[in-house]
Amino acid sequence: MISMRTIEELHSQNHTLALYCLSCNRWGVADLARLIQNGKGDKPVTEARFRCRDCGEIVEKQVRPPVPSLGEAVAYI
Ligand SMILES: [Zn+2]
């Protein structure tokens, strides 16, 4: 069982945290490395709050698993 409770655990498992602003209908990605650098690595993901750069609203969060690299994918035509 892999623990991904905090921002640092999420980052170390190569997951990303997508952010969505309802007001702007805009997707973004949290800069987890920068948050960890700033000492926020221990913060539980569920408690982290992110604000939209454009409108200042609290945005929605969505944990995303790592995307497989294209090199491992087999193309079918
Ligand atoms: Zn916004």
PDB file of N, CA, C and O and ligand atoms in Angstrom:
ATOM      1  N   MET A   1       0.851  -1.198   0.000  1.00  0.00           N
ATOM      2  CA  MET A   1       0.000   0.000   0.000  1.00  0.00           C
ATOM      3  C   MET A   1       0.885   1.246   0.000  1.00  0.00           C
ATOM      4  O   MET A   1       1.708   1.443   0.888  1.00  0.00           O
ATOM      5  N   ILE A   2       0.731   2.051  -1.006  1.00  0.00           N
ATOM      6  CA  ILE A   2       1.516   3.276  -1.124  1.00  0.00           C
ATOM      7  C   ILE A   2       0.739   4.423  -0.494  1.00  0.00           C
ATOM      8  O   ILE A   2      -0.441   4.623  -0.802  1.00  0.00           O
ATOM      9  N   SER A   3       1.419   5.145   0.387  1.00  0.00           N
ATOM     10  CA  SER A   3       0.763   6.281   1.021  1.00  0.00           C
ATOM     11  C   SER A   3       0.952   7.539   0.184  1.00  0.00           C
ATOM     12  O   SER A   3       2.060   7.844  -0.229  1.00  0.00           O
ATOM     13  N   MET A   4      -0.129   8.227  -0.090  1.00  0.00           N
ATOM     14  CA  MET A   4      -0.024   9.486  -0.835  1.00  0.00           C
ATOM     15  C   MET A   4      -0.861  10.558  -0.149  1.00  0.00           C
ATOM     16  O   MET A   4      -1.673  11.217  -0.757  1.00  0.00           O
ATOM     17  N   ARG A   5      -0.629  10.646   1.161  1.00  0.00           N
ATOM     18  CA  ARG A   5      -1.448  11.551   1.967  1.00  0.00           C
ATOM     19  C   ARG A   5      -0.983  12.998   1.844  1.00  0.00           C
ATOM     20  O   ARG A   5      -1.784  13.917   1.855  1.00  0.00           O
ATOM     21  N   THR A   6       0.327  13.160   1.754  1.00  0.00           N
ATOM     22  CA  THR A   6       0.856  14.520   1.744  1.00  0.00           C
ATOM     23  C   THR A   6       1.372  14.916   0.361  1.00  0.00           C
ATOM     24  O   THR A   6       1.539  14.069  -0.523  1.00  0.00           O
ATOM     25  N   ILE A   7       1.656  16.177   0.218  1.00  0.00           N
ATOM     26  CA  ILE A   7       2.156  16.712  -1.042  1.00  0.00           C
ATOM     27  C   ILE A   7       3.475  16.041  -1.418  1.00  0.00           C
ATOM     28  O   ILE A   7       3.695  15.685  -2.570  1.00  0.00           O
ATOM     29  N   GLU A   8       4.341  15.822  -0.428  1.00  0.00           N
ATOM     30  CA  GLU A   8       5.630  15.195  -0.706  1.00  0.00           C
ATOM     31  C   GLU A   8       5.460  13.750  -1.166  1.00  0.00           C
ATOM     32  O   GLU A   8       6.142  13.300  -2.092  1.00  0.00           O
ATOM     33  N   GLU A   9       4.549  13.011  -0.545  1.00  0.00           N
ATOM     34  CA  GLU A   9       4.312  11.616  -0.943  1.00  0.00           C
ATOM     35  C   GLU A   9       3.750  11.552  -2.360  1.00  0.00           C
ATOM     36  O   GLU A   9       4.133  10.699  -3.162  1.00  0.00           O
ATOM     37  N   LEU A  10       2.870  12.454  -2.662  1.00  0.00           N
ATOM     38  CA  LEU A  10       2.280  12.524  -4.002  1.00  0.00           C
ATOM     39  C   LEU A  10       3.372  12.756  -5.042  1.00  0.00           C
ATOM     40  O   LEU A  10       3.441  12.074  -6.063  1.00  0.00           O
ATOM     41  N   HIS A  11       4.245  13.701  -4.740  1.00  0.00           N
ATOM     42  CA  HIS A  11       5.323  14.064  -5.657  1.00  0.00           C
ATOM     43  C   HIS A  11       6.306  12.909  -5.838  1.00  0.00           C
ATOM     44  O   HIS A  11       6.742  12.624  -6.955  1.00  0.00           O
ATOM     45  N   SER A  12       6.629  12.215  -4.738  1.00  0.00           N
ATOM     46  CA  SER A  12       7.615  11.137  -4.812  1.00  0.00           C
ATOM     47  C   SER A  12       7.059   9.938  -5.584  1.00  0.00           C
ATOM     48  O   SER A  12       7.821   9.111  -6.069  1.00  0.00           O
ATOM     49  N   GLN A  13       5.738   9.830  -5.695  1.00  0.00           N
ATOM     50  CA  GLN A  13       5.124   8.749  -6.480  1.00  0.00           C
ATOM     51  C   GLN A  13       4.843   9.191  -7.918  1.00  0.00           C
ATOM     52  O   GLN A  13       4.100   8.536  -8.649  1.00  0.00           O
ATOM     53  N   ASN A  14       5.409  10.335  -8.300  1.00  0.00           N
ATOM     54  CA  ASN A  14       5.266  10.873  -9.655  1.00  0.00           C
ATOM     55  C   ASN A  14       3.827  11.212 -10.029  1.00  0.00           C
ATOM     56  O   ASN A  14       3.474  11.246 -11.206  1.00  0.00           O
ATOM     57  N   HIS A  15       2.993  11.421  -9.031  1.00  0.00           N
ATOM     58  CA  HIS A  15       1.644  11.881  -9.303  1.00  0.00           C
ATOM     59  C   HIS A  15       1.670  13.407  -9.430  1.00  0.00           C
ATOM     60  O   HIS A  15       2.569  14.061  -8.927  1.00  0.00           O
ATOM     61  N   THR A  16       0.678  13.926 -10.099  1.00  0.00           N
ATOM     62  CA  THR A  16       0.561  15.379 -10.180  1.00  0.00           C
ATOM     63  C   THR A  16      -0.787  15.796  -9.593  1.00  0.00           C
ATOM     64  O   THR A  16      -1.701  14.980  -9.446  1.00  0.00           O
ATOM     65  N   LEU A  17      -0.874  17.057  -9.274  1.00  0.00           N
ATOM     66  CA  LEU A  17      -2.106  17.590  -8.723  1.00  0.00           C
ATOM     67  C   LEU A  17      -2.651  18.641  -9.698  1.00  0.00           C
ATOM     68  O   LEU A  17      -2.101  19.732  -9.830  1.00  0.00           O
ATOM     69  N   ALA A  18      -3.690  18.228 -10.381  1.00  0.00           N
ATOM     70  CA  ALA A  18      -4.303  19.138 -11.337  1.00  0.00           C
ATOM     71  C   ALA A  18      -5.257  20.070 -10.607  1.00  0.00           C
ATOM     72  O   ALA A  18      -5.885  19.694  -9.612  1.00  0.00           O
ATOM     73  N   LEU A  19      -5.324  21.292 -11.075  1.00  0.00           N
ATOM     74  CA  LEU A  19      -6.164  22.310 -10.447  1.00  0.00           C
ATOM     75  C   LEU A  19      -7.132  22.866 -11.479  1.00  0.00           C
ATOM     76  O   LEU A  19      -6.762  23.089 -12.631  1.00  0.00           O
ATOM     77  N   TYR A  20      -8.367  23.057 -11.030  1.00  0.00           N
ATOM     78  CA  TYR A  20      -9.367  23.534 -11.966  1.00  0.00           C
ATOM     79  C   TYR A  20     -10.150  24.699 -11.365  1.00  0.00           C
ATOM     80  O   TYR A  20     -10.678  24.588 -10.261  1.00  0.00           O
ATOM     81  N   CYS A  21     -10.202  25.790 -12.079  1.00  0.00           N
ATOM     82  CA  CYS A  21     -10.984  26.935 -11.619  1.00  0.00           C
ATOM     83  C   CYS A  21     -12.330  26.938 -12.327  1.00  0.00           C
ATOM     84  O   CYS A  21     -12.399  27.005 -13.559  1.00  0.00           O
ATOM     85  N   LEU A  22     -13.386  26.826 -11.533  1.00  0.00           N
ATOM     86  CA  LEU A  22     -14.744  26.803 -12.077  1.00  0.00           C
ATOM     87  C   LEU A  22     -15.089  28.123 -12.753  1.00  0.00           C
ATOM     88  O   LEU A  22     -15.692  28.160 -13.820  1.00  0.00           O
ATOM     89  N   SER A  23     -14.685  29.228 -12.116  1.00  0.00           N
ATOM     90  CA  SER A  23     -15.041  30.546 -12.625  1.00  0.00           C
ATOM     91  C   SER A  23     -14.422  30.810 -13.993  1.00  0.00           C
ATOM     92  O   SER A  23     -15.064  31.353 -14.883  1.00  0.00           O
ATOM     93  N   CYS A  24     -13.150  30.407 -14.148  1.00  0.00           N
ATOM     94  CA  CYS A  24     -12.423  30.687 -15.393  1.00  0.00           C
ATOM     95  C   CYS A  24     -12.499  29.531 -16.376  1.00  0.00           C
ATOM     96  O   CYS A  24     -12.072  29.672 -17.512  1.00  0.00           O
ATOM     97  N   ASN A  25     -12.998  28.376 -15.913  1.00  0.00           N
ATOM     98  CA  ASN A  25     -13.017  27.178 -16.749  1.00  0.00           C
ATOM     99  C   ASN A  25     -11.601  26.884 -17.248  1.00  0.00           C
ATOM    100  O   ASN A  25     -11.371  26.684 -18.430  1.00  0.00           O
ATOM    101  N   ARG A  26     -10.647  26.897 -16.313  1.00  0.00           N
ATOM    102  CA  ARG A  26      -9.247  26.777 -16.680  1.00  0.00           C
ATOM    103  C   ARG A  26      -8.565  25.693 -15.841  1.00  0.00           C
ATOM    104  O   ARG A  26      -8.749  25.646 -14.630  1.00  0.00           O
ATOM    105  N   TRP A  27      -7.787  24.824 -16.504  1.00  0.00           N
ATOM    106  CA  TRP A  27      -7.006  23.798 -15.816  1.00  0.00           C
ATOM    107  C   TRP A  27      -5.577  24.265 -15.622  1.00  0.00           C
ATOM    108  O   TRP A  27      -5.036  24.965 -16.471  1.00  0.00           O
ATOM    109  N   GLY A  28      -4.978  23.847 -14.513  1.00  0.00           N
ATOM    110  CA  GLY A  28      -3.564  24.097 -14.278  1.00  0.00           C
ATOM    111  C   GLY A  28      -3.004  22.930 -13.486  1.00  0.00           C
ATOM    112  O   GLY A  28      -3.724  21.985 -13.173  1.00  0.00           O
ATOM    113  N   VAL A  29      -1.731  22.974 -13.177  1.00  0.00           N
ATOM    114  CA  VAL A  29      -1.082  21.917 -12.392  1.00  0.00           C
ATOM    115  C   VAL A  29      -0.330  22.567 -11.244  1.00  0.00           C
ATOM    116  O   VAL A  29       0.362  23.566 -11.441  1.00  0.00           O
ATOM    117  N   ALA A  30      -0.480  21.993 -10.058  1.00  0.00           N
ATOM    118  CA  ALA A  30       0.232  22.517  -8.898  1.00  0.00           C
ATOM    119  C   ALA A  30       1.721  22.248  -9.040  1.00  0.00           C
ATOM    120  O   ALA A  30       2.117  21.174  -9.490  1.00  0.00           O
ATOM    121  N   ASP A  31       2.545  23.198  -8.657  1.00  0.00           N
ATOM    122  CA  ASP A  31       3.999  23.038  -8.692  1.00  0.00           C
ATOM    123  C   ASP A  31       4.430  22.379  -7.382  1.00  0.00           C
ATOM    124  O   ASP A  31       4.810  23.048  -6.425  1.00  0.00           O
ATOM    125  N   LEU A  32       4.343  21.035  -7.360  1.00  0.00           N
ATOM    126  CA  LEU A  32       4.600  20.297  -6.117  1.00  0.00           C
ATOM    127  C   LEU A  32       6.040  20.472  -5.642  1.00  0.00           C
ATOM    128  O   LEU A  32       6.278  20.605  -4.443  1.00  0.00           O
ATOM    129  N   ALA A  33       6.998  20.482  -6.573  1.00  0.00           N
ATOM    130  CA  ALA A  33       8.412  20.632  -6.188  1.00  0.00           C
ATOM    131  C   ALA A  33       8.626  21.957  -5.463  1.00  0.00           C
ATOM    132  O   ALA A  33       9.349  22.025  -4.472  1.00  0.00           O
ATOM    133  N   ARG A  34       7.971  23.003  -5.945  1.00  0.00           N
ATOM    134  CA  ARG A  34       8.139  24.313  -5.323  1.00  0.00           C
ATOM    135  C   ARG A  34       7.476  24.354  -3.944  1.00  0.00           C
ATOM    136  O   ARG A  34       8.011  24.937  -2.995  1.00  0.00           O
ATOM    137  N   LEU A  35       6.308  23.695  -3.824  1.00  0.00           N
ATOM    138  CA  LEU A  35       5.625  23.635  -2.528  1.00  0.00           C
ATOM    139  C   LEU A  35       6.496  22.924  -1.499  1.00  0.00           C
ATOM    140  O   LEU A  35       6.582  23.338  -0.344  1.00  0.00           O
ATOM    141  N   ILE A  36       7.150  21.825  -1.923  1.00  0.00           N
ATOM    142  CA  ILE A  36       8.017  21.071  -1.019  1.00  0.00           C
ATOM    143  C   ILE A  36       9.216  21.930  -0.614  1.00  0.00           C
ATOM    144  O   ILE A  36       9.601  21.974   0.550  1.00  0.00           O
ATOM    145  N   GLN A  37       9.789  22.640  -1.600  1.00  0.00           N
ATOM    146  CA  GLN A  37      10.907  23.551  -1.313  1.00  0.00           C
ATOM    147  C   GLN A  37      10.518  24.599  -0.279  1.00  0.00           C
ATOM    148  O   GLN A  37      11.324  25.019   0.543  1.00  0.00           O
ATOM    149  N   ASN A  38       9.270  25.033  -0.352  1.00  0.00           N
ATOM    150  CA  ASN A  38       8.789  26.073   0.551  1.00  0.00           C
ATOM    151  C   ASN A  38       8.320  25.509   1.895  1.00  0.00           C
ATOM    152  O   ASN A  38       7.676  26.209   2.666  1.00  0.00           O
ATOM    153  N   GLY A  39       8.596  24.212   2.132  1.00  0.00           N
ATOM    154  CA  GLY A  39       8.266  23.603   3.411  1.00  0.00           C
ATOM    155  C   GLY A  39       6.835  23.136   3.557  1.00  0.00           C
ATOM    156  O   GLY A  39       6.369  22.876   4.656  1.00  0.00           O
ATOM    157  N   LYS A  40       6.129  22.984   2.419  1.00  0.00           N
ATOM    158  CA  LYS A  40       4.733  22.545   2.465  1.00  0.00           C
ATOM    159  C   LYS A  40       4.592  21.047   2.185  1.00  0.00           C
ATOM    160  O   LYS A  40       3.476  20.553   2.050  1.00  0.00           O
ATOM    161  N   GLY A  41       5.735  20.341   2.101  1.00  0.00           N
ATOM    162  CA  GLY A  41       5.708  18.922   1.737  1.00  0.00           C
ATOM    163  C   GLY A  41       4.912  18.053   2.699  1.00  0.00           C
ATOM    164  O   GLY A  41       4.335  17.052   2.301  1.00  0.00           O
ATOM    165  N   ASP A  42       4.872  18.443   3.992  1.00  0.00           N
ATOM    166  CA  ASP A  42       4.164  17.649   4.998  1.00  0.00           C
ATOM    167  C   ASP A  42       2.667  17.905   5.006  1.00  0.00           C
ATOM    168  O   ASP A  42       1.924  17.245   5.703  1.00  0.00           O
ATOM    169  N   LYS A  43       2.230  18.868   4.239  1.00  0.00           N
ATOM    170  CA  LYS A  43       0.828  19.253   4.266  1.00  0.00           C
ATOM    171  C   LYS A  43      -0.035  18.185   3.581  1.00  0.00           C
ATOM    172  O   LYS A  43       0.264  17.772   2.461  1.00  0.00           O
ATOM    173  N   PRO A  44      -1.102  17.733   4.266  1.00  0.00           N
ATOM    174  CA  PRO A  44      -2.002  16.773   3.614  1.00  0.00           C
ATOM    175  C   PRO A  44      -2.621  17.385   2.354  1.00  0.00           C
ATOM    176  O   PRO A  44      -3.013  18.549   2.365  1.00  0.00           O
ATOM    177  N   VAL A  45      -2.684  16.583   1.309  1.00  0.00           N
ATOM    178  CA  VAL A  45      -3.216  17.080   0.034  1.00  0.00           C
ATOM    179  C   VAL A  45      -4.648  17.592   0.200  1.00  0.00           C
ATOM    180  O   VAL A  45      -5.028  18.600  -0.390  1.00  0.00           O
ATOM    181  N   THR A  46      -5.414  16.899   1.039  1.00  0.00           N
ATOM    182  CA  THR A  46      -6.814  17.286   1.209  1.00  0.00           C
ATOM    183  C   THR A  46      -6.964  18.654   1.871  1.00  0.00           C
ATOM    184  O   THR A  46      -7.977  19.306   1.714  1.00  0.00           O
ATOM    185  N   GLU A  47      -5.906  19.065   2.617  1.00  0.00           N
ATOM    186  CA  GLU A  47      -5.998  20.359   3.304  1.00  0.00           C
ATOM    187  C   GLU A  47      -5.381  21.505   2.515  1.00  0.00           C
ATOM    188  O   GLU A  47      -5.552  22.667   2.871  1.00  0.00           O
ATOM    189  N   ALA A  48      -4.641  21.164   1.449  1.00  0.00           N
ATOM    190  CA  ALA A  48      -3.987  22.202   0.656  1.00  0.00           C
ATOM    191  C   ALA A  48      -5.050  23.016  -0.097  1.00  0.00           C
ATOM    192  O   ALA A  48      -6.013  22.474  -0.618  1.00  0.00           O
ATOM    193  N   ARG A  49      -4.848  24.330  -0.086  1.00  0.00           N
ATOM    194  CA  ARG A  49      -5.769  25.214  -0.791  1.00  0.00           C
ATOM    195  C   ARG A  49      -4.995  25.974  -1.857  1.00  0.00           C
ATOM    196  O   ARG A  49      -3.918  26.490  -1.593  1.00  0.00           O
ATOM    197  N   PHE A  50      -5.551  26.007  -3.030  1.00  0.00           N
ATOM    198  CA  PHE A  50      -4.908  26.732  -4.122  1.00  0.00           C
ATOM    199  C   PHE A  50      -5.885  27.771  -4.662  1.00  0.00           C
ATOM    200  O   PHE A  50      -7.078  27.507  -4.782  1.00  0.00           O
ATOM    201  N   ARG A  51      -5.333  28.925  -4.973  1.00  0.00           N
ATOM    202  CA  ARG A  51      -6.164  29.992  -5.524  1.00  0.00           C
ATOM    203  C   ARG A  51      -5.830  30.208  -6.992  1.00  0.00           C
ATOM    204  O   ARG A  51      -4.683  30.109  -7.403  1.00  0.00           O
ATOM    205  N   CYS A  52      -6.856  30.548  -7.754  1.00  0.00           N
ATOM    206  CA  CYS A  52      -6.680  30.839  -9.168  1.00  0.00           C
ATOM    207  C   CYS A  52      -5.835  32.109  -9.320  1.00  0.00           C
ATOM    208  O   CYS A  52      -6.056  33.089  -8.616  1.00  0.00           O
ATOM    209  N   ARG A  53      -4.867  32.039 -10.245  1.00  0.00           N
ATOM    210  CA  ARG A  53      -4.012  33.199 -10.477  1.00  0.00           C
ATOM    211  C   ARG A  53      -4.793  34.373 -11.072  1.00  0.00           C
ATOM    212  O   ARG A  53      -4.434  35.525 -10.905  1.00  0.00           O
ATOM    213  N   ASP A  54      -5.849  34.037 -11.798  1.00  0.00           N
ATOM    214  CA  ASP A  54      -6.588  35.073 -12.517  1.00  0.00           C
ATOM    215  C   ASP A  54      -7.672  35.722 -11.671  1.00  0.00           C
ATOM    216  O   ASP A  54      -7.771  36.941 -11.620  1.00  0.00           O
ATOM    217  N   CYS A  55      -8.493  34.896 -10.998  1.00  0.00           N
ATOM    218  CA  CYS A  55      -9.651  35.466 -10.311  1.00  0.00           C
ATOM    219  C   CYS A  55      -9.560  35.354  -8.794  1.00  0.00           C
ATOM    220  O   CYS A  55     -10.360  35.962  -8.086  1.00  0.00           O
ATOM    221  N   GLY A  56      -8.605  34.558  -8.268  1.00  0.00           N
ATOM    222  CA  GLY A  56      -8.436  34.454  -6.833  1.00  0.00           C
ATOM    223  C   GLY A  56      -9.387  33.492  -6.140  1.00  0.00           C
ATOM    224  O   GLY A  56      -9.359  33.354  -4.925  1.00  0.00           O
ATOM    225  N   GLU A  57     -10.219  32.786  -6.915  1.00  0.00           N
ATOM    226  CA  GLU A  57     -11.126  31.796  -6.338  1.00  0.00           C
ATOM    227  C   GLU A  57     -10.331  30.574  -5.864  1.00  0.00           C
ATOM    228  O   GLU A  57      -9.272  30.263  -6.415  1.00  0.00           O
ATOM    229  N   ILE A  58     -10.867  29.865  -4.828  1.00  0.00           N
ATOM    230  CA  ILE A  58     -10.298  28.575  -4.446  1.00  0.00           C
ATOM    231  C   ILE A  58     -10.641  27.578  -5.556  1.00  0.00           C
ATOM    232  O   ILE A  58     -11.799  27.482  -5.950  1.00  0.00           O
ATOM    233  N   VAL A  59      -9.617  26.855  -6.029  1.00  0.00           N
ATOM    234  CA  VAL A  59      -9.836  25.971  -7.168  1.00  0.00           C
ATOM    235  C   VAL A  59     -10.042  24.525  -6.736  1.00  0.00           C
ATOM    236  O   VAL A  59      -9.694  24.142  -5.620  1.00  0.00           O
ATOM    237  N   GLU A  60     -10.615  23.725  -7.622  1.00  0.00           N
ATOM    238  CA  GLU A  60     -10.806  22.294  -7.392  1.00  0.00           C
ATOM    239  C   GLU A  60      -9.475  21.573  -7.583  1.00  0.00           C
ATOM    240  O   GLU A  60      -8.640  22.008  -8.373  1.00  0.00           O
ATOM    241  N   LYS A  61      -9.304  20.435  -6.850  1.00  0.00           N
ATOM    242  CA  LYS A  61      -8.079  19.653  -6.978  1.00  0.00           C
ATOM    243  C   LYS A  61      -8.399  18.263  -7.517  1.00  0.00           C
ATOM    244  O   LYS A  61      -9.444  17.696  -7.209  1.00  0.00           O
ATOM    245  N   GLN A  62      -7.483  17.716  -8.301  1.00  0.00           N
ATOM    246  CA  GLN A  62      -7.654  16.362  -8.819  1.00  0.00           C
ATOM    247  C   GLN A  62      -6.286  15.682  -8.887  1.00  0.00           C
ATOM    248  O   GLN A  62      -5.407  16.128  -9.624  1.00  0.00           O
ATOM    249  N   VAL A  63      -6.131  14.591  -8.120  1.00  0.00           N
ATOM    250  CA  VAL A  63      -4.868  13.846  -8.127  1.00  0.00           C
ATOM    251  C   VAL A  63      -4.800  13.019  -9.405  1.00  0.00           C
ATOM    252  O   VAL A  63      -5.745  12.321  -9.743  1.00  0.00           O
ATOM    253  N   ARG A  64      -3.678  13.106 -10.094  1.00  0.00           N
ATOM    254  CA  ARG A  64      -3.511  12.376 -11.352  1.00  0.00           C
ATOM    255  C   ARG A  64      -2.314  11.438 -11.274  1.00  0.00           C
ATOM    256  O   ARG A  64      -1.229  11.858 -10.897  1.00  0.00           O
ATOM    257  N   PRO A  65      -2.529  10.166 -11.679  1.00  0.00           N
ATOM    258  CA  PRO A  65      -1.413   9.213 -11.694  1.00  0.00           C
ATOM    259  C   PRO A  65      -0.432   9.571 -12.801  1.00  0.00           C
ATOM    260  O   PRO A  65      -0.769  10.326 -13.704  1.00  0.00           O
ATOM    261  N   PRO A  66       0.796   9.002 -12.720  1.00  0.00           N
ATOM    262  CA  PRO A  66       1.790   9.321 -13.745  1.00  0.00           C
ATOM    263  C   PRO A  66       1.321   8.897 -15.132  1.00  0.00           C
ATOM    264  O   PRO A  66       0.676   7.852 -15.278  1.00  0.00           O
ATOM    265  N   VAL A  67       1.641   9.694 -16.120  1.00  0.00           N
ATOM    266  CA  VAL A  67       1.275   9.366 -17.496  1.00  0.00           C
ATOM    267  C   VAL A  67       2.376   8.482 -18.079  1.00  0.00           C
ATOM    268  O   VAL A  67       3.548   8.829 -17.992  1.00  0.00           O
ATOM    269  N   PRO A  68       2.012   7.332 -18.658  1.00  0.00           N
ATOM    270  CA  PRO A  68       3.045   6.473 -19.243  1.00  0.00           C
ATOM    271  C   PRO A  68       3.777   7.217 -20.361  1.00  0.00           C
ATOM    272  O   PRO A  68       3.154   7.954 -21.120  1.00  0.00           O
ATOM    273  N   SER A  69       5.079   7.002 -20.449  1.00  0.00           N
ATOM    274  CA  SER A  69       5.836   7.697 -21.487  1.00  0.00           C
ATOM    275  C   SER A  69       5.485   7.113 -22.850  1.00  0.00           C
ATOM    276  O   SER A  69       5.134   5.939 -22.977  1.00  0.00           O
ATOM    277  N   LEU A  70       5.573   7.938 -23.872  1.00  0.00           N
ATOM    278  CA  LEU A  70       5.201   7.505 -25.223  1.00  0.00           C
ATOM    279  C   LEU A  70       6.106   6.382 -25.720  1.00  0.00           C
ATOM    280  O   LEU A  70       5.688   5.556 -26.514  1.00  0.00           O
ATOM    281  N   GLY A  71       7.342   6.343 -25.196  1.00  0.00           N
ATOM    282  CA  GLY A  71       8.292   5.344 -25.635  1.00  0.00           C
ATOM    283  C   GLY A  71       7.839   3.909 -25.337  1.00  0.00           C
ATOM    284  O   GLY A  71       8.207   2.983 -26.036  1.00  0.00           O
ATOM    285  N   GLU A  72       7.006   3.750 -24.300  1.00  0.00           N
ATOM    286  CA  GLU A  72       6.545   2.418 -23.921  1.00  0.00           C
ATOM    287  C   GLU A  72       5.248   2.046 -24.619  1.00  0.00           C
ATOM    288  O   GLU A  72       4.816   0.902 -24.575  1.00  0.00           O
ATOM    289  N   ALA A  73       4.623   2.978 -25.272  1.00  0.00           N
ATOM    290  CA  ALA A  73       3.339   2.725 -25.904  1.00  0.00           C
ATOM    291  C   ALA A  73       3.529   2.100 -27.279  1.00  0.00           C
ATOM    292  O   ALA A  73       4.476   2.412 -27.992  1.00  0.00           O
ATOM    293  N   VAL A  74       2.612   1.212 -27.633  1.00  0.00           N
ATOM    294  CA  VAL A  74       2.631   0.612 -28.961  1.00  0.00           C
ATOM    295  C   VAL A  74       1.542   1.289 -29.791  1.00  0.00           C
ATOM    296  O   VAL A  74       0.390   1.358 -29.364  1.00  0.00           O
ATOM    297  N   ALA A  75       1.905   1.773 -30.941  1.00  0.00           N
ATOM    298  CA  ALA A  75       0.942   2.467 -31.779  1.00  0.00           C
ATOM    299  C   ALA A  75       0.202   1.490 -32.682  1.00  0.00           C
ATOM    300  O   ALA A  75       0.804   0.597 -33.268  1.00  0.00           O
ATOM    301  N   TYR A  76      -1.099   1.659 -32.767  1.00  0.00           N
ATOM    302  CA  TYR A  76      -1.909   0.844 -33.678  1.00  0.00           C
ATOM    303  C   TYR A  76      -2.549   1.784 -34.685  1.00  0.00           C
ATOM    304  O   TYR A  76      -3.024   2.852 -34.327  1.00  0.00           O
ATOM    305  N   ILE A  77      -2.530   1.376 -35.926  1.00  0.00           N
ATOM    306  CA  ILE A  77      -3.129   2.208 -36.964  1.00  0.00           C
ATOM    307  C   ILE A  77      -4.276   1.431 -37.600  1.00  0.00           C
ATOM    308  O   ILE A  77      -4.109   0.279 -37.964  1.00  0.00           O
TER     309      ILE A  77
HETATM  310 ZN    ZN B   1     -10.215  31.681 -11.913  1.00  0.00          ZN
END
